[in-house]
Short mmCIF file of C-alpha atoms in Angstrom, two decimals:
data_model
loop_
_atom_site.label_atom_id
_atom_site.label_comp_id
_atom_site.label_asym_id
_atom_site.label_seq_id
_atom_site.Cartn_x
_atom_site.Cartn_y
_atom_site.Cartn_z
CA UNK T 1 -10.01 3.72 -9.55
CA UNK T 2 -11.27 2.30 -6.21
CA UNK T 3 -7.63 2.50 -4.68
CA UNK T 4 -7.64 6.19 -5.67
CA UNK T 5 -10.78 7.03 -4.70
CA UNK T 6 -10.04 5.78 -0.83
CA UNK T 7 -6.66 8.06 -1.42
CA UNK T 8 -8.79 10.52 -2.01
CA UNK T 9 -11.38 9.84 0.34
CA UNK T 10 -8.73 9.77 3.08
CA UNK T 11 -7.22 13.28 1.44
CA UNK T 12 -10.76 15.07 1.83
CA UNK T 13 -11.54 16.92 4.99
CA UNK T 14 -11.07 20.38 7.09
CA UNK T 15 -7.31 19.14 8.25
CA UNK T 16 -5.86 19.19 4.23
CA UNK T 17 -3.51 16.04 3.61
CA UNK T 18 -1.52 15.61 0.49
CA UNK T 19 -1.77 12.45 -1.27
CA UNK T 20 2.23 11.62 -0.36
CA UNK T 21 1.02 12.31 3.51
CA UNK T 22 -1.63 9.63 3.34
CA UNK T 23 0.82 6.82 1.30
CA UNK T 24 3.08 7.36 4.32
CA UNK T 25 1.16 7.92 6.57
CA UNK T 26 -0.44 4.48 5.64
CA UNK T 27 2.48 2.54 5.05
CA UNK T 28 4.33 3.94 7.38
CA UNK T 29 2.61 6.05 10.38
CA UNK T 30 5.51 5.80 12.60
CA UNK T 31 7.13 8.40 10.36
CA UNK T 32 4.08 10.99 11.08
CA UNK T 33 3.50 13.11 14.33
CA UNK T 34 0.80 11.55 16.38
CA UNK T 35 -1.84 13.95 15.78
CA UNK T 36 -1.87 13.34 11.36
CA UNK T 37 -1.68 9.04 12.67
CA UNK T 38 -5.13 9.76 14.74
CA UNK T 39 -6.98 11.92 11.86
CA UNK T 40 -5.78 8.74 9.36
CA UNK T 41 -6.02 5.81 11.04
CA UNK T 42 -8.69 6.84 13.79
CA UNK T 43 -10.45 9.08 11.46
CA UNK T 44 -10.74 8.89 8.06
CA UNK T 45 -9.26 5.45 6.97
CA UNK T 46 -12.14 3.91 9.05
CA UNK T 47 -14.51 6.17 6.96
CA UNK T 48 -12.75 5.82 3.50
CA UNK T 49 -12.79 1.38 4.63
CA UNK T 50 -16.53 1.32 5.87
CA UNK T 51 -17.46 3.13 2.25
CA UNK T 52 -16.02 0.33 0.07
CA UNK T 53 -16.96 -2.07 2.24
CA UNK T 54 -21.02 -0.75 2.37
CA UNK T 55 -20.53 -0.20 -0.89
CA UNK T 56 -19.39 -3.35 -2.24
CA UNK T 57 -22.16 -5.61 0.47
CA UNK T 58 -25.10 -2.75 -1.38
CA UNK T 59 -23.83 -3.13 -4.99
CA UNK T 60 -23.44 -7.21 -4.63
CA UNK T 61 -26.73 -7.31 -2.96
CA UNK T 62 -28.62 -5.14 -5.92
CA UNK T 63 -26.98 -7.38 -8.68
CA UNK T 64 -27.71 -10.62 -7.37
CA UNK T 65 -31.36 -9.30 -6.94
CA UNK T 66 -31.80 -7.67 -10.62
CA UNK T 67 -30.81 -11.41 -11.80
CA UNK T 68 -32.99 -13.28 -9.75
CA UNK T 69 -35.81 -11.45 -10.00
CA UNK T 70 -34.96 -10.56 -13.99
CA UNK T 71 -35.56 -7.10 -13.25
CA UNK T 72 -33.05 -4.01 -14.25
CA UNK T 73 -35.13 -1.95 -11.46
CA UNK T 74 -35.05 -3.92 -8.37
CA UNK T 75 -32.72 -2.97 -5.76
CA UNK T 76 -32.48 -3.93 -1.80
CA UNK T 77 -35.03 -1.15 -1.34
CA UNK T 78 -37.32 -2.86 -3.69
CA UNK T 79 -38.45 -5.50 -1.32
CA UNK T 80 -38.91 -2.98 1.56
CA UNK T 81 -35.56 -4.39 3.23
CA UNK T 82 -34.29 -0.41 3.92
CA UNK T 83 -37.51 0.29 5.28
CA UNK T 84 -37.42 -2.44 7.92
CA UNK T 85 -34.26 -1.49 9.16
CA UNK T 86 -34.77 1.92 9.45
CA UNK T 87 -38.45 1.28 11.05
CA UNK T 88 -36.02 -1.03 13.38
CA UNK T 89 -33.66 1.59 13.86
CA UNK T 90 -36.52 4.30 14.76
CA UNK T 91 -38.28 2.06 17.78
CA UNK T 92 -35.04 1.42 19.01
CA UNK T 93 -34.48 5.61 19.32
CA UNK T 94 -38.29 6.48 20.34
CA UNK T 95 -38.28 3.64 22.93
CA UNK T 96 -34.68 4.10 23.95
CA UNK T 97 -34.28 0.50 23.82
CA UNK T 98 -31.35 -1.09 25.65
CA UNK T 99 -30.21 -4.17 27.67
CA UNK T 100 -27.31 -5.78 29.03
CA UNK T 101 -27.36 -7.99 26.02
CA UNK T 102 -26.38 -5.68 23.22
CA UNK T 103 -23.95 -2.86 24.54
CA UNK T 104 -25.77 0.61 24.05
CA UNK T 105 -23.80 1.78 20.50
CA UNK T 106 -25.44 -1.00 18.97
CA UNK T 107 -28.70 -1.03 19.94
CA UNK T 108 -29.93 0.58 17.09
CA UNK T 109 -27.93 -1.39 14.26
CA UNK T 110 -29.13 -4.37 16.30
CA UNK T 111 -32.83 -3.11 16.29
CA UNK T 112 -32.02 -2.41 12.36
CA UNK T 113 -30.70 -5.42 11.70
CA UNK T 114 -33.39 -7.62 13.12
CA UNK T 115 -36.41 -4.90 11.64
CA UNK T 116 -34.30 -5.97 7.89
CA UNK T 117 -33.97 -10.10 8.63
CA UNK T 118 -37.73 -10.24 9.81
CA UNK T 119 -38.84 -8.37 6.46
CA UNK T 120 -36.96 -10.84 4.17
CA UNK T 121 -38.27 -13.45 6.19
CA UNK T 122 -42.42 -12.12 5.75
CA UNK T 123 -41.67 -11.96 2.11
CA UNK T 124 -40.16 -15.04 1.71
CA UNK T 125 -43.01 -16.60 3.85
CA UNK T 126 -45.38 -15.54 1.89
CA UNK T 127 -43.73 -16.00 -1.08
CA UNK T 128 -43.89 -19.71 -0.05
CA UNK T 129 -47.97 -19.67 0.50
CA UNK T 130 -48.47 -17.75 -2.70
CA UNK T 131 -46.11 -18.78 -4.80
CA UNK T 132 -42.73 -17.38 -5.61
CA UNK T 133 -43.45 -15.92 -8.85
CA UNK T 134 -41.49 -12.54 -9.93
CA UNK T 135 -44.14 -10.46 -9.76
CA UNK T 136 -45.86 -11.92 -6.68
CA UNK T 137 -42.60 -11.34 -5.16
CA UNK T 138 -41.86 -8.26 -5.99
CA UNK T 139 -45.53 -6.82 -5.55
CA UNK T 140 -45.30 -8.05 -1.58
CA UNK T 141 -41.99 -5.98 -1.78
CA UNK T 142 -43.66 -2.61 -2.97
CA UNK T 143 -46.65 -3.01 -0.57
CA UNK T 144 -44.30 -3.51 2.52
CA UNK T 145 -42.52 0.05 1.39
CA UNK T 146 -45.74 1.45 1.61
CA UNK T 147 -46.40 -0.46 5.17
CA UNK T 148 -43.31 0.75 6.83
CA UNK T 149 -43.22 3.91 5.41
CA UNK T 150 -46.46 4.62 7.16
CA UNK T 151 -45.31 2.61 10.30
CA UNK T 152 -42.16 5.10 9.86
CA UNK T 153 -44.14 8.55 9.64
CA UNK T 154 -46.26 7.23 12.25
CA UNK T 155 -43.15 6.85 14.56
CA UNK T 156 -41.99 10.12 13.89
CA UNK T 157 -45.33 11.87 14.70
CA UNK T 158 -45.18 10.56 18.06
CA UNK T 159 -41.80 10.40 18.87
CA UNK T 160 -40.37 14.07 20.83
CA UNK T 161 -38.19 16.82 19.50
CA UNK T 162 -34.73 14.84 20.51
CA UNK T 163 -36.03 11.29 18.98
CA UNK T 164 -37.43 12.84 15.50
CA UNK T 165 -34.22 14.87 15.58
CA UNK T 166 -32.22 11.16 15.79
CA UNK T 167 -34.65 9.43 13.84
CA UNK T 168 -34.65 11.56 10.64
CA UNK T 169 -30.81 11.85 10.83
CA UNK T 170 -30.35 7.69 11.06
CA UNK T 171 -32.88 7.38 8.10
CA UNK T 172 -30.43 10.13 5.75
CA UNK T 173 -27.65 7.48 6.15
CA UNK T 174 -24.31 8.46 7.26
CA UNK T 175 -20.26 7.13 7.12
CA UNK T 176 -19.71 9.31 10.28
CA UNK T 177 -19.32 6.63 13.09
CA UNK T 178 -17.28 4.70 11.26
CA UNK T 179 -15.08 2.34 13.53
CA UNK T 180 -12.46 -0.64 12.57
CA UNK T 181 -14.69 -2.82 14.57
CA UNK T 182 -17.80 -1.87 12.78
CA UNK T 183 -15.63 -2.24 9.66
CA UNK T 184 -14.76 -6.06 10.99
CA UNK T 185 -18.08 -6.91 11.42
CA UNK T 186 -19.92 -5.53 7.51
CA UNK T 187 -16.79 -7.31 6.09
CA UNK T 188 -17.09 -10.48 7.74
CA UNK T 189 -20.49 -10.95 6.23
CA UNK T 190 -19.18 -9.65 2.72
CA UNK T 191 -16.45 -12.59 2.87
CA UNK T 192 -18.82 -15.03 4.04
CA UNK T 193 -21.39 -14.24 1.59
CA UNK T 194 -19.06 -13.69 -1.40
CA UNK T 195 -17.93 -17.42 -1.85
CA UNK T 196 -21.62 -18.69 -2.03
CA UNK T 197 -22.04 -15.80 -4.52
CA UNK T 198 -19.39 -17.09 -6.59
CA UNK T 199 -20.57 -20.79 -6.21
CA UNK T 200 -24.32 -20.20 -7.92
CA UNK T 201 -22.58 -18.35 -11.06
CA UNK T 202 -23.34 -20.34 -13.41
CA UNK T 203 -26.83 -20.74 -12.14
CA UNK T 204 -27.46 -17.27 -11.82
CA UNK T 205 -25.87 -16.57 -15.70
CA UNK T 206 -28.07 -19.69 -16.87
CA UNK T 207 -31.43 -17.68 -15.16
CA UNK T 208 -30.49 -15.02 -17.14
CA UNK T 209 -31.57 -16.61 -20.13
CA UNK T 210 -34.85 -17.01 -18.85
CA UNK T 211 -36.78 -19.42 -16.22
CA UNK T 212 -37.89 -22.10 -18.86
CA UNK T 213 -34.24 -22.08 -19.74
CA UNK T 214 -32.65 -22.23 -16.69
CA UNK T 215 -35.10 -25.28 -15.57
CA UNK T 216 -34.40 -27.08 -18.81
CA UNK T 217 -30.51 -27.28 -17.18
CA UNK T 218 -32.23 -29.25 -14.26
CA UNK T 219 -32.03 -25.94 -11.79
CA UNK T 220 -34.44 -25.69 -8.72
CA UNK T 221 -35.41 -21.85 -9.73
CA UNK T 222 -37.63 -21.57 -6.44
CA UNK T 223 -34.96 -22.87 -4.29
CA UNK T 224 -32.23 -20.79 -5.70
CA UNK T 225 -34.53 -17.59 -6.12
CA UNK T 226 -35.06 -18.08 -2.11
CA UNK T 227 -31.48 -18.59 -1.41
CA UNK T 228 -30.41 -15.52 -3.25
CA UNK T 229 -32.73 -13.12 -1.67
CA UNK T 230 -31.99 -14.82 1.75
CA UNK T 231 -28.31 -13.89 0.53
CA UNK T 232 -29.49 -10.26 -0.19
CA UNK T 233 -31.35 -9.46 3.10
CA UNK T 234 -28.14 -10.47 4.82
CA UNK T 235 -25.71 -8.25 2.79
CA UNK T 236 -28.42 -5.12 3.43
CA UNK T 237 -28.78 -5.97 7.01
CA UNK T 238 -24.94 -5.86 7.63
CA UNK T 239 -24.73 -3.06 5.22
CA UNK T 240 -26.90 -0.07 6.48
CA UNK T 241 -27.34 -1.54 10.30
CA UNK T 242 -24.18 0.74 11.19
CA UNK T 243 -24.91 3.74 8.50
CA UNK T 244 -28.31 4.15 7.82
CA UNK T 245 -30.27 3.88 4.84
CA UNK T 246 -28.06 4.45 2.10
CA UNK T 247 -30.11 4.37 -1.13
CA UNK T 248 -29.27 3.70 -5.07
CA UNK T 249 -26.42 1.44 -4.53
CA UNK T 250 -27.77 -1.31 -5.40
CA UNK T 251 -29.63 -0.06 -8.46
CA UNK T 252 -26.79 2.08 -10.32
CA UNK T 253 -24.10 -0.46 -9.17
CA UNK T 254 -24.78 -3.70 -10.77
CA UNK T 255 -26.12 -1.16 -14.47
CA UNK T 256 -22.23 -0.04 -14.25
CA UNK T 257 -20.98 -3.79 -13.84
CA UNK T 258 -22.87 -5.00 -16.32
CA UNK T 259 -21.68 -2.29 -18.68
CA UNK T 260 -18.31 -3.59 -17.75
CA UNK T 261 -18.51 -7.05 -18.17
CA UNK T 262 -21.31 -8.39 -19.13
CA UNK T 263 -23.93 -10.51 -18.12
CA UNK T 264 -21.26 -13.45 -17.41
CA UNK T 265 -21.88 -13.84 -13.65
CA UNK T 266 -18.12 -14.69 -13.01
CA UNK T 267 -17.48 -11.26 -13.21
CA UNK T 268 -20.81 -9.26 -13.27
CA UNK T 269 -20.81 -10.08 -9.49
CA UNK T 270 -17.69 -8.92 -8.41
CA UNK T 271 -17.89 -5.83 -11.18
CA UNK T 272 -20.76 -5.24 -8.70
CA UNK T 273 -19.33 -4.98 -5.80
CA UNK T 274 -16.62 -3.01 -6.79
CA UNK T 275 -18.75 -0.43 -8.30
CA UNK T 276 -20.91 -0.20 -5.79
CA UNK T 277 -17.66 0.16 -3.60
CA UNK T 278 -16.56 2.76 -5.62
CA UNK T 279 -19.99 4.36 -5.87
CA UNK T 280 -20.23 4.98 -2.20
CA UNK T 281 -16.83 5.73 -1.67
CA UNK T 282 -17.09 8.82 -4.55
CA UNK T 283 -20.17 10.21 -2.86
CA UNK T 284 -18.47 10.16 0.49
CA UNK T 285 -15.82 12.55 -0.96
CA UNK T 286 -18.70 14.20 -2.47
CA UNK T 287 -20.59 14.30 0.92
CA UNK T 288 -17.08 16.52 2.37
CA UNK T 289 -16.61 19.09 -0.25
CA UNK T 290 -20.34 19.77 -1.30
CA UNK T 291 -20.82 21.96 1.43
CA UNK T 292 -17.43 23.62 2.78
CA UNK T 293 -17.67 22.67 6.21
CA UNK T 294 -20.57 20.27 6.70
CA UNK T 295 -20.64 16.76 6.40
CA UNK T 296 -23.35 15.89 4.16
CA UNK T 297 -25.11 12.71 4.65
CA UNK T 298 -24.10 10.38 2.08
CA UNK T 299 -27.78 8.92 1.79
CA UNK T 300 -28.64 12.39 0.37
CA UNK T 301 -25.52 12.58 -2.09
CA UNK T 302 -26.65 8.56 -3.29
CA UNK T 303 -30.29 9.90 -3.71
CA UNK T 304 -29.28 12.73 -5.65
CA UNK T 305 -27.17 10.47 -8.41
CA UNK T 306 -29.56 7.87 -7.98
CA UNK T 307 -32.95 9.41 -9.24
CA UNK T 308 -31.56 10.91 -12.88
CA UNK T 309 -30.31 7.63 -13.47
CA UNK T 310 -33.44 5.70 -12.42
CA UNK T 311 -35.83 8.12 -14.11
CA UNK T 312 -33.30 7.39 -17.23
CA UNK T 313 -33.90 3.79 -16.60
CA UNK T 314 -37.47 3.97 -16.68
CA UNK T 315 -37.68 6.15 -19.59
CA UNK T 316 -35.42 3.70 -21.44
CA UNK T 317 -37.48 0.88 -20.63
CA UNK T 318 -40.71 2.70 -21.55
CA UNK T 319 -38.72 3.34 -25.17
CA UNK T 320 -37.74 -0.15 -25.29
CA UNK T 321 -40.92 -1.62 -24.61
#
């Protein structure tokens, strides 16, 4: 399903490509005139790549964070992560922030990036003075959404006509600028992080049964609880520094893998990626045919699957409880 939804995803778009165009033209481009190789490889293969590859960093992200903080609800967004990377995102447009450092294009995921890392790193800080229970955690998430949400608005009522114009488009989240490079670097950090993923399974399935349970096994909860979410920030970071905030991911993705396969970490994390992969790359082809003619940003096609199924969530909880 992932495999055709890229197909598809590379199909989708004003210049109309069968699906036979796009197998050759993928496996073998020399066989295409030049101008159908640019709109695949230059165009929309980058897009259709950066999708999956968002996708899979968001919906890994969201699963390890439901199952160390042993809540259904929690997402990336949860502990305020999004919000620091798109306040990061918005001084680097009102300020116009450059150097010879960082080349100008990525400024702004730079600014993004490092606005997400110092979040995780306040939360876990305080996590440390406070304590590092669940619900101390995740309260010092919910009341830095609320901080840089107001830091956010605050930056838009200041910032001129061009910057609020730039501003409110970064925070819808958007596939357009995809680039191979850009593509390198979210997948770099997606391979790095996936192996230590895969190394805490067991740990992570054994928390699942509860805290008492998992320490009766002889596991450091705290330490693993702050090496997850370290794990997390990272994944978001990478993940949105290049596209924006790009909600729901990590909520609905790791609900479908665990539909899927369980609650057996072996493959509830990877189900998560790949759904989240496939998530994203659905509401990209969404995002070209919702509105003949306009790209959509795919932060509002995300939002607009997201909330049924979270209002569902909470509804099912309420019934539950």
């Amino acid at each position: 399903m992932l495999a055709a939804s890229v197909i598809i995803n590379v199909m989708t778009g004003s210049a109309g490509l069968d699906m036979m165009t796009v197998i050759t033209g993928i496996l073998d481009p020399s066989s295409l005139d030049r101008t159908t190789q640019v709109i695949i490889w230059e165009v929309r293969l980058p897009f259709a790549i950066l999708a999956v590859v968002v996708g899979a960093c968001l919906g890994l992200a969201g699963g390890e964070m439901q199952t160390v903080l042993n809540n259904p609800l929690a997402s990336p967004s949860t502990l305020g992560v999004m919000h620091a990377a798109a306040l990061g995102g918005s001084l680097a447009i009102v300020f116009s922030l450059g150097s010879g450092v960082v080349p100008e294009a990525y400024v702004i995921p730079f600014c993004a990036f490092i606005g997400a890392m110092l979040a995780i790193f306040c939360i876990l800080g305080l996590s440390r003075m406070f304590g590092s229970a669940l619900d101390t955690v995740v309260l010092f998430g919910i009341a830095m959404v609320f901080a840089l949400d107001a830091l956010i608005s605050l930056i838009q009522f200041v910032a001129d006509s061009d910057s609020l114009q730039q501003i409110v488009f970064w925070t819808m989240g958007s596939l357009a600028r995809a680039t191979w490079e850009k593509i390198g670097i979210v997948g770099t950090v997606l391979a790095v992080c996936l192996p230590f993923s895969i190394f805490q399974v067991w740990q992570m399935t054994a928390l699942r049964g509860g805290e008492e349970y998992a320490r009766s096994y002889g596991m450091a909860v705290d330490r693993l609880r702050y090496t997850v979410l370290f794990r997390v920030s990272l994944l978001t970071a990478a993940a949105i520094a290049f596209t924006g905030v790009i909600g729901f991911i990590g909520l609905i993705g790791p609900h479908i893998a665990r539909m899927a396969f369980g609650e057996d970490h072996r493959f509830y994390l990877p189900g998560c990626a790949l759904a989240g992969g496939f998530i994203l790359s659905s509401a990209s082809i969404i995002s070209k045919t919702i509105v003949p003619g306009i790209l959509v940003p795919d932060g509002i096609v995300t939002a607009l699957i997201g909330i049924p199924l979270f209002m569902g969530l909470l509804m099912s909880r309420r019934r539950k409880a």
